[in-house]
Amino acid sequence: MFASWRIALIDRLVGLNERWVFERRLARHYRRVLRSGIRLVIDVGGNRGQTIRFFRRLDRRCVIHTFEPDPALFALLQERFAGIEGVHLHPEGISDQAGEKLFHENVLGYTSTFERLDQGSAYLEKKARILGVDKGAIVKRSYPVRVTTLREFLSGMAPCTVDVLKIDTEGHEHACLEGLFPLPAGAMIRYVQLEDHRDDMYADRVPFARSEQLLREHGFELDARIPHGFGELDDVVFRRSANV
């Protein structure tokens, strides 16, 4: 009971920090670089709809495609956003290949992931102490979910220009990028926003430098690094190079 109360409190505090600290920083950036408006957003890792609310506040006209493989969270998204014009909800995950993938649902819903936790991780030990649970109990359950690739999804939309591709998949960001490139003919992306975890929590962690290199190889350059204000965590925004 105490652990559940503690987890709920931490979840609430993180949410408040995201909305009043991180999102304000991110909004300042996008208002500066997307002055003509935001027409199309792809949101990988919809969670409870934070990204939907964020971009709809910036531009009510924008169309958003949100992917969320967690069944309970997807049901919540449907409850909150189904029927809203311009908001499209997809009950599947994004990875490097289409098919099925094992999804790990965590006690903190926004940290659920396709990535295996490293049980020897010092950061995982610290996180478990903060949450008041054994590190082996951080994952509540694991089950297969349907996944697709961004390239496959964009192939069905092309020609199109995506203003922002946001990927927040708790350590699975690089796999999402591998399933994006090369872009299908007729598809263009202006900005890519990735979450960068600077910790050792995932067993098969891909260094962020590899994701940055992959983006550079496909015509993107670093635009901004936005700190969340807690933990070893930033969102990094890349822009399509003017030379491409």
GROMACS .gro file of C-alpha atoms in nm:
model
  244
    1MET     CA    1   0.000   0.000   0.000
    2PHE     CA    2   0.280   0.242   0.092
    3ALA     CA    3   0.466   0.162  -0.230
    4SER     CA    4   0.152   0.227  -0.439
    5TRP     CA    5   0.098   0.563  -0.269
    6ARG     CA    6   0.462   0.654  -0.319
    7ILE     CA    7   0.457   0.559  -0.689
    8ALA     CA    8   0.138   0.762  -0.742
    9LEU     CA    9   0.297   1.065  -0.574
   10ILE     CA   10   0.614   1.040  -0.784
   11ASP     CA   11   0.404   1.000  -1.097
   12ARG     CA   12   0.213   1.315  -1.006
   13LEU     CA   13   0.527   1.518  -0.932
   14VAL     CA   14   0.692   1.410  -1.256
   15GLY     CA   15   0.380   1.507  -1.449
   16LEU     CA   16   0.371   1.852  -1.291
   17ASN     CA   17   0.739   1.908  -1.369
   18GLU     CA   18   0.688   1.800  -1.730
   19ARG     CA   19   0.399   2.039  -1.781
   20TRP     CA   20   0.530   2.345  -1.599
   21VAL     CA   21   0.906   2.316  -1.665
   22PHE     CA   22   0.991   2.092  -1.960
   23GLU     CA   23   0.692   2.171  -2.184
   24ARG     CA   24   0.739   2.545  -2.139
   25ARG     CA   25   1.100   2.515  -2.253
   26LEU     CA   26   0.998   2.300  -2.549
   27ALA     CA   27   0.714   2.535  -2.644
   28ARG     CA   28   0.951   2.832  -2.659
   29HIS     CA   29   1.170   2.640  -2.899
   30TYR     CA   30   0.893   2.531  -3.137
   31ARG     CA   31   0.729   2.874  -3.137
   32ARG     CA   32   1.061   3.014  -3.253
   33VAL     CA   33   1.141   2.760  -3.527
   34LEU     CA   34   0.787   2.683  -3.651
   35ARG     CA   35   0.649   3.034  -3.673
   36SER     CA   36   0.430   2.957  -3.972
   37GLY     CA   37   0.241   2.692  -3.776
   38ILE     CA   38   0.238   2.317  -3.720
   39ARG     CA   39   0.038   2.107  -3.965
   40LEU     CA   40   0.140   1.744  -3.906
   41VAL     CA   41   0.288   1.570  -3.601
   42ILE     CA   42   0.372   1.202  -3.549
   43ASP     CA   43   0.377   1.110  -3.181
   44VAL     CA   44   0.553   0.781  -3.104
   45GLY     CA   45   0.479   0.688  -2.742
   46GLY     CA   46   0.147   0.860  -2.675
   47ASN     CA   47   0.121   0.763  -2.306
   48ARG     CA   48  -0.167   0.969  -2.161
   49GLY     CA   49  -0.184   1.224  -2.439
   50GLN     CA   50   0.070   1.478  -2.316
   51THR     CA   51   0.210   1.533  -2.667
   52ILE     CA   52  -0.137   1.563  -2.818
   53ARG     CA   53  -0.230   1.835  -2.569
   54PHE     CA   54   0.108   2.008  -2.612
   55PHE     CA   55   0.094   2.045  -2.991
   56ARG     CA   56  -0.278   2.122  -3.000
   57ARG     CA   57  -0.210   2.410  -2.763
   58LEU     CA   58   0.061   2.536  -2.997
   59ASP     CA   59  -0.158   2.506  -3.307
   60ARG     CA   60  -0.522   2.394  -3.297
   61ARG     CA   61  -0.511   2.318  -3.670
   62CYS     CA   62  -0.240   2.051  -3.650
   63VAL     CA   63  -0.308   1.687  -3.732
   64ILE     CA   64  -0.153   1.436  -3.491
   65HIS     CA   65  -0.097   1.062  -3.537
   66THR     CA   66  -0.029   0.900  -3.199
   67PHE     CA   67   0.105   0.547  -3.143
   68GLU     CA   68   0.057   0.374  -2.805
   69PRO     CA   69   0.090  -0.007  -2.760
   70ASP     CA   70  -0.011  -0.025  -2.391
   71PRO     CA   71  -0.379  -0.138  -2.396
   72ALA     CA   72  -0.477   0.050  -2.078
   73LEU     CA   73  -0.310   0.372  -2.191
   74PHE     CA   74  -0.460   0.339  -2.538
   75ALA     CA   75  -0.805   0.304  -2.381
   76LEU     CA   76  -0.736   0.624  -2.186
   77LEU     CA   77  -0.633   0.802  -2.507
   78GLN     CA   78  -0.957   0.691  -2.670
   79GLU     CA   79  -1.155   0.821  -2.374
   80ARG     CA   80  -0.982   1.159  -2.391
   81PHE     CA   81  -0.936   1.217  -2.764
   82ALA     CA   82  -1.151   0.984  -2.975
   83GLY     CA   83  -1.371   1.186  -3.208
   84ILE     CA   84  -1.157   1.499  -3.194
   85GLU     CA   85  -1.095   1.617  -3.548
   86GLY     CA   86  -0.730   1.590  -3.647
   87VAL     CA   87  -0.633   1.341  -3.374
   88HIS     CA   88  -0.565   0.986  -3.498
   89LEU     CA   89  -0.491   0.709  -3.247
   90HIS     CA   90  -0.300   0.390  -3.337
   91PRO     CA   91  -0.297   0.093  -3.092
   92GLU     CA   92   0.046  -0.036  -3.187
   93GLY     CA   93   0.412   0.023  -3.122
   94ILE     CA   94   0.692   0.145  -3.347
   95SER     CA   95   1.017  -0.047  -3.396
   96ASP     CA   96   1.275  -0.141  -3.658
   97GLN     CA   97   1.059  -0.416  -3.811
   98ALA     CA   98   0.686  -0.479  -3.840
   99GLY     CA   99   0.532  -0.775  -3.661
  100GLU     CA  100   0.508  -0.849  -3.288
  101LYS     CA  101   0.741  -0.745  -3.006
  102LEU     CA  102   0.750  -0.813  -2.631
  103PHE     CA  103   0.634  -0.508  -2.437
  104HIS     CA  104   0.731  -0.454  -2.071
  105GLU     CA  105   0.466  -0.269  -1.870
  106ASN     CA  106   0.622  -0.089  -1.574
  107VAL     CA  107   0.481   0.033  -1.243
  108LEU     CA  108   0.534   0.386  -1.373
  109GLY     CA  109   0.329   0.375  -1.692
  110TYR     CA  110   0.531   0.639  -1.875
  111THR     CA  111   0.846   0.423  -1.841
  112SER     CA  112   0.702   0.110  -2.006
  113THR     CA  113   0.924  -0.007  -2.289
  114PHE     CA  114   1.029  -0.271  -2.540
  115GLU     CA  115   1.377  -0.266  -2.383
  116ARG     CA  116   1.497  -0.518  -2.123
  117LEU     CA  117   1.611  -0.371  -1.793
  118ASP     CA  118   1.969  -0.436  -1.684
  119GLN     CA  119   1.930  -0.591  -1.339
  120GLY     CA  120   2.290  -0.494  -1.258
  121SER     CA  121   2.230  -0.127  -1.335
  122ALA     CA  122   2.320   0.123  -1.063
  123TYR     CA  123   2.052   0.358  -1.195
  124LEU     CA  124   1.792   0.082  -1.172
  125GLU     CA  125   1.890   0.023  -0.807
  126LYS     CA  126   1.848   0.394  -0.737
  127LYS     CA  127   1.514   0.410  -0.917
  128ALA     CA  128   1.382   0.111  -0.722
  129ARG     CA  129   1.480   0.274  -0.391
  130ILE     CA  130   1.303   0.597  -0.489
  131LEU     CA  131   0.988   0.407  -0.588
  132GLY     CA  132   1.003   0.192  -0.274
  133VAL     CA  133   0.993  -0.140  -0.462
  134ASP     CA  134   1.229  -0.425  -0.537
  135LYS     CA  135   1.401  -0.375  -0.871
  136GLY     CA  136   1.254  -0.703  -0.991
  137ALA     CA  137   0.905  -0.560  -0.938
  138ILE     CA  138   0.947  -0.253  -1.160
  139VAL     CA  139   0.814  -0.452  -1.457
  140LYS     CA  140   0.455  -0.551  -1.375
  141ARG     CA  141   0.404  -0.779  -1.673
  142SER     CA  142   0.529  -0.846  -2.025
  143TYR     CA  143   0.324  -0.939  -2.332
  144PRO     CA  144   0.350  -0.928  -2.713
  145VAL     CA  145   0.205  -0.630  -2.899
  146ARG     CA  146   0.173  -0.541  -3.264
  147VAL     CA  147   0.441  -0.311  -3.405
  148THR     CA  148   0.500  -0.138  -3.735
  149THR     CA  149   0.774   0.085  -3.872
  150LEU     CA  150   0.767   0.457  -3.938
  151ARG     CA  151   0.875   0.396  -4.296
  152GLU     CA  152   0.578   0.166  -4.353
  153PHE     CA  153   0.340   0.416  -4.196
  154LEU     CA  154   0.476   0.711  -4.394
  155SER     CA  155   0.460   0.509  -4.716
  156GLY     CA  156   0.085   0.507  -4.674
  157MET     CA  157   0.073   0.884  -4.621
  158ALA     CA  158   0.318   1.004  -4.887
  159PRO     CA  159   0.344   1.260  -5.025
  160CYS     CA  160   0.351   1.439  -4.691
  161THR     CA  161   0.557   1.681  -4.484
  162VAL     CA  162   0.584   1.599  -4.113
  163ASP     CA  163   0.658   1.909  -3.909
  164VAL     CA  164   0.759   1.716  -3.596
  165LEU     CA  165   0.835   1.348  -3.544
  166LYS     CA  166   0.852   1.296  -3.168
  167ILE     CA  167   0.986   0.962  -3.038
  168ASP     CA  168   0.967   0.887  -2.665
  169THR     CA  169   0.997   0.509  -2.627
  170GLU     CA  170   1.209   0.471  -2.314
  171GLY     CA  171   1.533   0.350  -2.469
  172HIS     CA  172   1.384   0.214  -2.793
  173GLU     CA  173   1.434   0.536  -2.989
  174HIS     CA  174   1.721   0.406  -3.203
  175ALA     CA  175   1.520   0.106  -3.322
  176CYS     CA  176   1.241   0.344  -3.425
  177LEU     CA  177   1.490   0.544  -3.633
  178GLU     CA  178   1.625   0.229  -3.796
  179GLY     CA  179   1.272   0.155  -3.911
  180LEU     CA  180   1.235   0.507  -4.051
  181PHE     CA  181   1.524   0.537  -4.295
  182PRO     CA  182   1.552   0.561  -4.583
  183LEU     CA  183   1.241   0.777  -4.600
  184PRO     CA  184   0.982   0.665  -4.855
  185ALA     CA  185   0.954   0.872  -5.173
  186GLY     CA  186   0.746   1.183  -5.121
  187ALA     CA  187   0.785   1.193  -4.741
  188MET     CA  188   0.974   1.474  -4.570
  189ILE     CA  189   1.037   1.543  -4.200
  190ARG     CA  190   1.132   1.888  -4.074
  191TYR     CA  191   1.213   1.815  -3.708
  192VAL     CA  192   1.287   1.495  -3.514
  193GLN     CA  193   1.256   1.504  -3.134
  194LEU     CA  194   1.419   1.219  -2.940
  195GLU     CA  195   1.444   1.140  -2.572
  196ASP     CA  196   1.805   1.089  -2.457
  197HIS     CA  197   1.852   0.874  -2.145
  198ARG     CA  198   2.200   0.921  -2.005
  199ASP     CA  199   2.186   0.623  -1.771
  200ASP     CA  200   2.270   0.251  -1.770
  201MET     CA  201   1.921   0.112  -1.707
  202TYR     CA  202   1.867  -0.087  -2.030
  203ALA     CA  203   2.045  -0.413  -2.104
  204ASP     CA  204   2.088  -0.346  -2.478
  205ARG     CA  205   2.132   0.028  -2.457
  206VAL     CA  206   2.234   0.196  -2.782
  207PRO     CA  207   2.456   0.502  -2.724
  208PHE     CA  208   2.279   0.822  -2.822
  209ALA     CA  209   2.576   0.910  -3.042
  210ARG     CA  210   2.470   0.629  -3.279
  211SER     CA  211   2.123   0.779  -3.317
  212GLU     CA  212   2.276   1.120  -3.379
  213GLN     CA  213   2.507   0.975  -3.642
  214LEU     CA  214   2.217   0.797  -3.815
  215LEU     CA  215   2.023   1.123  -3.831
  216ARG     CA  216   2.324   1.310  -3.967
  217GLU     CA  217   2.370   1.046  -4.238
  218HIS     CA  218   2.014   1.116  -4.350
  219GLY     CA  219   2.039   1.493  -4.358
  220PHE     CA  220   1.956   1.610  -4.004
  221GLU     CA  221   2.157   1.831  -3.772
  222LEU     CA  222   2.135   1.914  -3.402
  223ASP     CA  223   1.896   2.200  -3.331
  224ALA     CA  224   1.838   2.204  -2.952
  225ARG     CA  225   1.878   2.006  -2.633
  226ILE     CA  226   1.590   2.057  -2.387
  227PRO     CA  227   1.650   1.932  -2.029
  228HIS     CA  228   1.358   1.780  -1.842
  229GLY     CA  229   1.468   1.923  -1.509
  230PHE     CA  230   1.501   1.588  -1.330
  231GLY     CA  231   1.712   1.276  -1.378
  232GLU     CA  232   1.967   1.218  -1.652
  233LEU     CA  233   1.718   1.299  -1.923
  234ASP     CA  234   1.690   1.546  -2.213
  235ASP     CA  235   1.486   1.572  -2.529
  236VAL     CA  236   1.705   1.646  -2.830
  237VAL     CA  237   1.563   1.817  -3.139
  238PHE     CA  238   1.718   1.767  -3.482
  239ARG     CA  239   1.626   1.974  -3.787
  240ARG     CA  240   1.640   1.880  -4.151
  241SER     CA  241   1.950   2.038  -4.299
  242ALA     CA  242   1.894   2.323  -4.543
  243ASN     CA  243   2.153   2.155  -4.769
  244VAL     CA  244   1.944   1.842  -4.823
   0.00000   0.00000   0.00000
